[in-house]
Amino acid sequence: MIEVNGRAYAKPRRPTVVVCLDGCDPRYLNFGNAEKVFPNISRMMRDGFSTLSDAAMPTFTNPNNVSIVTGAPPAVHGISGNYYLDRATGKEIMIVDASPMRATTILAEMSRAGVRVAAVTAKDKLRKMLGHRMEGGICFSSEKAGSATLAENGIEKVEQLVGRSTPDMYSPDLSLFVLDAGIKLLEQDRAELLYLSLSDLVQHAHGPGEAEADAFHGAVDTKVGRLAELGAVVGLIADHGMNDKTNEDGSPRVVFLEEELNRHFGPDSVRVICPITDPFVKHHGALGSFVRVYLRRELELAEVMEVAAAIPGIALVLDGKSAAGRYQMPLDREGDFVAIGDTHTVIGSSRAEHDLTGLHGHRLRSHGGLSEQIVPFIVSHPVSAAYREISETRRVRNFDIFDFALNGAQ
């Protein structure tokens, strides 16, 4: 057994693959035509193990992918967003490497124990975090597949391996390339423990049952079926769900919270940080349903929170300490308070900081709040009675997936 962040994991007895289906809201797997779109995954849900689980808060890509590979909440590993304000320097920082991480990963400790490990991600921003402390092994992104090297990524000639060129960063193939790479690594017996993390480009643009979503998910399902066909235990998880964030006329439903609060309390009274912000902002305009608010002047915190909470579309306001305790987030990286939008509302800072032209007429779909916390949790094989009891007696988290796949799968 390998100890990682207070939990013990068995070395894989057979190839084991965990796939993060980025943005895969449970409704994609449960609408009327789902079994035709997902024949392989539907079979896994029926014949293996399936439940619903809670993602880490806030429900963004970085906190949840790092939670999944560490088996721990953000309070342990330190990543609580894609973007944050460093209180010590006052600088706003986009997380694109592992420097803010405070914990090792399951992948790293398995690699140190001699397990052949591979991590493939759609977005290069995640690559260094997923490969944090790994010794040997393979770690690359489909975004930068063409420039992978043995020294940096543990692999070269990735395009030749997969059989096609590096996809465009705003293409559904960015995710399909990840799955094809995982399949090739299994076929060539180059890894026995794999983590494959996809992109949520399609889910931001298309809801359950829409033709574009069906086409993409049908392709994902075929590739997931191939992973299982190769003899792997496959764990399927998501980093967050996804909701429509629009008004009745289809326009984005946005609260520009920094503007609202500065209008009420005076210019430069507060700074609103949007943790969804990352290099892939085209499809969501850096608008999510969770923000952190920092006071810039001597103001009464309770009064500012009260004004924020009264704004239509704001579902919950919590001071930083309460938010960190309730949602297991690192206190030192928390705002003076957080604001969480309701199911159909996103929160921004000011209009000037959010460009929505990249939606190209699509309805705004996004995530980050409590409404996107419930995600599917699937293992291709049945799990032991002990793990079925765990699922029935306590809250299952998305970062339990390696535990179930390595320790629970029969």
CSV table of N, CA and C in Angstrom, one decimal, residues 2 11 34-35 95 126-127 134 160-161 186 205 213 224 234 254 272 317 324 331 337-338 341 372 377:
chain,number,residue,atom,x,y,z
A,2,ILE,N,0.5,2.2,-0.8
A,2,ILE,CA,1.2,3.5,-0.9
A,2,ILE,C,0.4,4.6,-0.1
A,11,LYS,N,-1.1,-0.7,-5.1
A,11,LYS,CA,-0.6,-0.6,-6.4
A,11,LYS,C,-1.6,-1.3,-7.4
A,34,ALA,N,-29.7,9.1,-23.6
A,34,ALA,CA,-28.4,8.9,-23.1
A,34,ALA,C,-27.8,7.5,-23.4
A,35,GLU,N,-28.6,6.5,-23.3
A,35,GLU,CA,-28.1,5.1,-23.4
A,35,GLU,C,-27.6,4.9,-24.9
A,95,ILE,N,-2.6,30.5,-12.3
A,95,ILE,CA,-1.9,29.3,-11.9
A,95,ILE,C,-1.7,28.5,-13.2
A,126,LEU,N,-2.6,22.5,-16.7
A,126,LEU,CA,-2.7,21.5,-15.7
A,126,LEU,C,-1.5,20.5,-15.7
A,127,ARG,N,-0.7,20.5,-16.8
A,127,ARG,CA,0.3,19.4,-16.9
A,127,ARG,C,1.3,19.4,-15.7
A,134,MET,N,6.5,13.8,-9.8
A,134,MET,CA,6.6,12.5,-10.4
A,134,MET,C,8.1,12.2,-10.7
A,160,GLN,N,3.1,11.2,-33.7
A,160,GLN,CA,3.3,10.0,-34.4
A,160,GLN,C,2.6,8.8,-33.6
A,161,LEU,N,2.7,8.9,-32.3
A,161,LEU,CA,2.0,7.9,-31.4
A,161,LEU,C,0.5,7.9,-31.7
A,186,LEU,N,-1.8,2.3,-23.4
A,186,LEU,CA,-2.2,1.0,-22.9
A,186,LEU,C,-1.9,-0.1,-23.9
A,205,ALA,N,-20.7,25.0,-24.4
A,205,ALA,CA,-21.5,25.5,-25.6
A,205,ALA,C,-22.8,24.7,-25.8
A,213,ALA,N,-23.3,18.1,-28.6
A,213,ALA,CA,-22.9,17.3,-27.4
A,213,ALA,C,-23.0,15.8,-27.6
A,224,VAL,N,-13.7,5.4,-24.4
A,224,VAL,CA,-13.7,4.8,-23.0
A,224,VAL,C,-14.0,3.3,-23.1
A,234,VAL,N,-11.6,1.1,-15.3
A,234,VAL,CA,-11.8,2.5,-15.7
A,234,VAL,C,-12.6,3.3,-14.6
A,254,VAL,N,-25.6,38.1,-15.6
A,254,VAL,CA,-24.3,38.4,-15.0
A,254,VAL,C,-24.6,39.5,-13.9
A,272,VAL,N,-12.8,42.4,-6.9
A,272,VAL,CA,-13.4,41.1,-7.1
A,272,VAL,C,-12.5,40.2,-7.9
A,317,VAL,N,-23.4,34.4,0.5
A,317,VAL,CA,-22.2,35.2,0.9
A,317,VAL,C,-21.7,34.7,2.2
A,324,ALA,N,-13.8,29.0,4.0
A,324,ALA,CA,-12.7,28.0,4.1
A,324,ALA,C,-13.0,26.8,4.9
A,331,LEU,N,-7.3,28.7,4.0
A,331,LEU,CA,-7.7,30.0,4.6
A,331,LEU,C,-6.8,31.1,4.1
A,337,PHE,N,-14.4,38.0,1.8
A,337,PHE,CA,-15.6,37.1,1.7
A,337,PHE,C,-15.7,36.6,0.3
A,338,VAL,N,-16.6,35.6,0.2
A,338,VAL,CA,-16.9,35.0,-1.1
A,338,VAL,C,-18.3,35.2,-1.4
A,341,GLY,N,-23.0,32.5,-6.9
A,341,GLY,CA,-24.2,32.8,-7.6
A,341,GLY,C,-25.3,31.7,-7.5
A,372,GLU,N,-23.2,23.3,-9.3
A,372,GLU,CA,-22.4,22.5,-10.2
A,372,GLU,C,-21.5,21.5,-9.4
A,377,PHE,N,-20.0,9.6,-10.8
A,377,PHE,CA,-18.8,8.8,-10.2
A,377,PHE,C,-19.1,7.4,-10.6
